[in-house]
Amino acid sequence: MFRIAQLARTTAARSTRSYSSGLYNKTEYEASKEYAKTAVETWRKISLFVAIPACAIFGYVATKDEFEHIHHMEHDPPKFVGYPYLHVRRSKFPYGDGKHTPFWNPLSNPDPEE
């Protein structure tokens, strides 16, 4: 009988949840709150003064390069090579004129019928 009571007490003690916040005292808790405030402020400054300007600069560079590429494609379009396995159509597409996919672009995808 004693063994059963001891087993029940041990099981009850193990089933209670211990929280990590119970390990801190008031000063450690206040110090961690202060550290969290400084960490948040640091990442806010990094986001505002590093990440956003970097995205703007790289976006400008990528857009400028893309416009140069489009300008080059307008003046020197790619030559179409009609390989037999290209543009095999067993049935028409259910949209548009039935010959082109929805992603077909006349500037970058040459038309074999032209």
PDB file of C-alpha atoms in Angstrom:
ATOM      1  CA  MET A   1       0.000   0.000   0.000  1.00  0.00           C
ATOM      2  CA  PHE A   2       2.844   2.366   0.851  1.00  0.00           C
ATOM      3  CA  ARG A   3       4.460   1.682  -2.527  1.00  0.00           C
ATOM      4  CA  ILE A   4       1.271   2.646  -4.388  1.00  0.00           C
ATOM      5  CA  ALA A   5       0.977   5.928  -2.475  1.00  0.00           C
ATOM      6  CA  GLN A   6       4.634   6.740  -3.167  1.00  0.00           C
ATOM      7  CA  LEU A   7       4.154   5.944  -6.874  1.00  0.00           C
ATOM      8  CA  ALA A   8       1.073   8.196  -7.006  1.00  0.00           C
ATOM      9  CA  ARG A   9       2.986  11.104  -5.410  1.00  0.00           C
ATOM     10  CA  THR A  10       5.902  10.674  -7.809  1.00  0.00           C
ATOM     11  CA  THR A  11       3.588  10.569 -10.819  1.00  0.00           C
ATOM     12  CA  ALA A  12       1.727  13.669  -9.638  1.00  0.00           C
ATOM     13  CA  ALA A  13       5.002  15.534  -9.128  1.00  0.00           C
ATOM     14  CA  ARG A  14       6.194  14.607 -12.617  1.00  0.00           C
ATOM     15  CA  SER A  15       2.932  15.595 -14.270  1.00  0.00           C
ATOM     16  CA  THR A  16       3.103  19.213 -13.111  1.00  0.00           C
ATOM     17  CA  ARG A  17       4.565  21.535 -15.672  1.00  0.00           C
ATOM     18  CA  SER A  18       7.549  23.621 -14.695  1.00  0.00           C
ATOM     19  CA  TYR A  19       7.861  26.929 -16.476  1.00  0.00           C
ATOM     20  CA  SER A  20      11.219  28.429 -17.313  1.00  0.00           C
ATOM     21  CA  SER A  21       9.992  31.818 -16.124  1.00  0.00           C
ATOM     22  CA  GLY A  22      10.005  30.451 -12.598  1.00  0.00           C
ATOM     23  CA  LEU A  23      13.796  30.373 -12.719  1.00  0.00           C
ATOM     24  CA  TYR A  24      14.131  34.161 -12.991  1.00  0.00           C
ATOM     25  CA  ASN A  25      13.968  36.634 -10.202  1.00  0.00           C
ATOM     26  CA  LYS A  26      12.642  40.173 -10.612  1.00  0.00           C
ATOM     27  CA  THR A  27      15.981  41.824 -11.512  1.00  0.00           C
ATOM     28  CA  GLU A  28      16.831  39.183 -14.135  1.00  0.00           C
ATOM     29  CA  TYR A  29      13.379  39.588 -15.632  1.00  0.00           C
ATOM     30  CA  GLU A  30      13.753  43.374 -15.853  1.00  0.00           C
ATOM     31  CA  ALA A  31      17.234  42.962 -17.374  1.00  0.00           C
ATOM     32  CA  SER A  32      15.897  40.596 -20.033  1.00  0.00           C
ATOM     33  CA  LYS A  33      13.115  43.069 -20.855  1.00  0.00           C
ATOM     34  CA  GLU A  34      15.678  45.846 -21.269  1.00  0.00           C
ATOM     35  CA  TYR A  35      17.843  43.634 -23.476  1.00  0.00           C
ATOM     36  CA  ALA A  36      14.799  42.794 -25.615  1.00  0.00           C
ATOM     37  CA  LYS A  37      14.026  46.501 -26.061  1.00  0.00           C
ATOM     38  CA  THR A  38      17.565  47.229 -27.251  1.00  0.00           C
ATOM     39  CA  ALA A  39      17.520  44.211 -29.578  1.00  0.00           C
ATOM     40  CA  VAL A  40      14.239  45.328 -31.116  1.00  0.00           C
ATOM     41  CA  GLU A  41      15.578  48.845 -31.609  1.00  0.00           C
ATOM     42  CA  THR A  42      18.766  47.496 -33.216  1.00  0.00           C
ATOM     43  CA  TRP A  43      16.861  45.358 -35.724  1.00  0.00           C
ATOM     44  CA  ARG A  44      14.475  48.225 -36.445  1.00  0.00           C
ATOM     45  CA  LYS A  45      17.431  50.450 -37.362  1.00  0.00           C
ATOM     46  CA  ILE A  46      19.009  47.702 -39.481  1.00  0.00           C
ATOM     47  CA  SER A  47      15.706  47.229 -41.335  1.00  0.00           C
ATOM     48  CA  LEU A  48      15.146  50.926 -41.949  1.00  0.00           C
ATOM     49  CA  PHE A  49      18.687  52.061 -42.756  1.00  0.00           C
ATOM     50  CA  VAL A  50      20.188  48.958 -44.399  1.00  0.00           C
ATOM     51  CA  ALA A  51      17.554  46.568 -45.766  1.00  0.00           C
ATOM     52  CA  ILE A  52      15.132  49.039 -47.345  1.00  0.00           C
ATOM     53  CA  PRO A  53      17.839  51.123 -49.104  1.00  0.00           C
ATOM     54  CA  ALA A  54      19.557  47.924 -50.283  1.00  0.00           C
ATOM     55  CA  CYS A  55      16.289  46.671 -51.796  1.00  0.00           C
ATOM     56  CA  ALA A  56      15.761  50.027 -53.518  1.00  0.00           C
ATOM     57  CA  ILE A  57      19.305  50.077 -54.949  1.00  0.00           C
ATOM     58  CA  PHE A  58      19.189  46.483 -56.196  1.00  0.00           C
ATOM     59  CA  GLY A  59      15.709  47.034 -57.628  1.00  0.00           C
ATOM     60  CA  TYR A  60      16.954  50.061 -59.559  1.00  0.00           C
ATOM     61  CA  VAL A  61      19.977  48.154 -60.916  1.00  0.00           C
ATOM     62  CA  ALA A  62      17.863  45.141 -61.933  1.00  0.00           C
ATOM     63  CA  THR A  63      15.255  47.346 -63.630  1.00  0.00           C
ATOM     64  CA  LYS A  64      17.922  49.288 -65.520  1.00  0.00           C
ATOM     65  CA  ASP A  65      19.539  46.055 -66.751  1.00  0.00           C
ATOM     66  CA  GLU A  66      16.168  44.633 -67.771  1.00  0.00           C
ATOM     67  CA  PHE A  67      15.303  47.729 -69.803  1.00  0.00           C
ATOM     68  CA  GLU A  68      18.685  47.485 -71.568  1.00  0.00           C
ATOM     69  CA  HIS A  69      17.949  43.845 -72.349  1.00  0.00           C
ATOM     70  CA  ILE A  70      14.479  44.681 -73.724  1.00  0.00           C
ATOM     71  CA  HIS A  71      15.970  47.449 -75.871  1.00  0.00           C
ATOM     72  CA  HIS A  72      18.530  44.983 -77.246  1.00  0.00           C
ATOM     73  CA  MET A  73      15.815  42.399 -77.974  1.00  0.00           C
ATOM     74  CA  GLU A  74      13.791  44.969 -79.946  1.00  0.00           C
ATOM     75  CA  HIS A  75      16.716  45.780 -82.244  1.00  0.00           C
ATOM     76  CA  ASP A  76      18.174  42.276 -82.552  1.00  0.00           C
ATOM     77  CA  PRO A  77      15.431  39.663 -82.023  1.00  0.00           C
ATOM     78  CA  PRO A  78      16.432  36.013 -81.663  1.00  0.00           C
ATOM     79  CA  LYS A  79      16.438  33.911 -84.797  1.00  0.00           C
ATOM     80  CA  PHE A  80      13.908  31.102 -84.884  1.00  0.00           C
ATOM     81  CA  VAL A  81      15.180  27.596 -85.559  1.00  0.00           C
ATOM     82  CA  GLY A  82      12.305  25.308 -86.496  1.00  0.00           C
ATOM     83  CA  TYR A  83      13.225  21.998 -84.897  1.00  0.00           C
ATOM     84  CA  PRO A  84      10.621  19.281 -85.563  1.00  0.00           C
ATOM     85  CA  TYR A  85       9.887  18.717 -81.874  1.00  0.00           C
ATOM     86  CA  LEU A  86       9.017  22.365 -81.262  1.00  0.00           C
ATOM     87  CA  HIS A  87       5.428  23.617 -81.432  1.00  0.00           C
ATOM     88  CA  VAL A  88       3.794  20.202 -81.657  1.00  0.00           C
ATOM     89  CA  ARG A  89       0.072  20.867 -81.254  1.00  0.00           C
ATOM     90  CA  ARG A  90      -2.331  17.944 -81.131  1.00  0.00           C
ATOM     91  CA  SER A  91      -5.240  20.249 -80.298  1.00  0.00           C
ATOM     92  CA  LYS A  92      -5.786  23.965 -79.981  1.00  0.00           C
ATOM     93  CA  PHE A  93      -5.402  25.798 -76.698  1.00  0.00           C
ATOM     94  CA  PRO A  94      -8.804  26.643 -75.168  1.00  0.00           C
ATOM     95  CA  TYR A  95      -8.012  30.360 -74.987  1.00  0.00           C
ATOM     96  CA  GLY A  96      -6.910  33.146 -77.283  1.00  0.00           C
ATOM     97  CA  ASP A  97      -6.223  32.173 -80.873  1.00  0.00           C
ATOM     98  CA  GLY A  98      -5.499  28.560 -79.864  1.00  0.00           C
ATOM     99  CA  LYS A  99      -1.894  28.660 -81.098  1.00  0.00           C
ATOM    100  CA  HIS A 100      -0.087  30.377 -78.218  1.00  0.00           C
ATOM    101  CA  THR A 101       0.173  29.675 -74.497  1.00  0.00           C
ATOM    102  CA  PRO A 102      -0.972  32.357 -72.028  1.00  0.00           C
ATOM    103  CA  PHE A 103       2.708  33.159 -71.340  1.00  0.00           C
ATOM    104  CA  TRP A 104       3.654  33.674 -74.977  1.00  0.00           C
ATOM    105  CA  ASN A 105       5.433  36.965 -75.598  1.00  0.00           C
ATOM    106  CA  PRO A 106       5.990  38.146 -79.194  1.00  0.00           C
ATOM    107  CA  LEU A 107       9.184  39.933 -78.165  1.00  0.00           C
ATOM    108  CA  SER A 108      10.966  36.973 -76.586  1.00  0.00           C
ATOM    109  CA  ASN A 109       9.146  33.994 -78.167  1.00  0.00           C
ATOM    110  CA  PRO A 110       9.437  33.945 -81.949  1.00  0.00           C
ATOM    111  CA  ASP A 111       6.431  32.703 -83.862  1.00  0.00           C
ATOM    112  CA  PRO A 112       7.189  29.753 -86.181  1.00  0.00           C
ATOM    113  CA  GLU A 113       4.509  30.822 -88.661  1.00  0.00           C
ATOM    114  CA  GLU A 114       6.098  34.208 -89.320  1.00  0.00           C
TER     115      GLU A 114
END
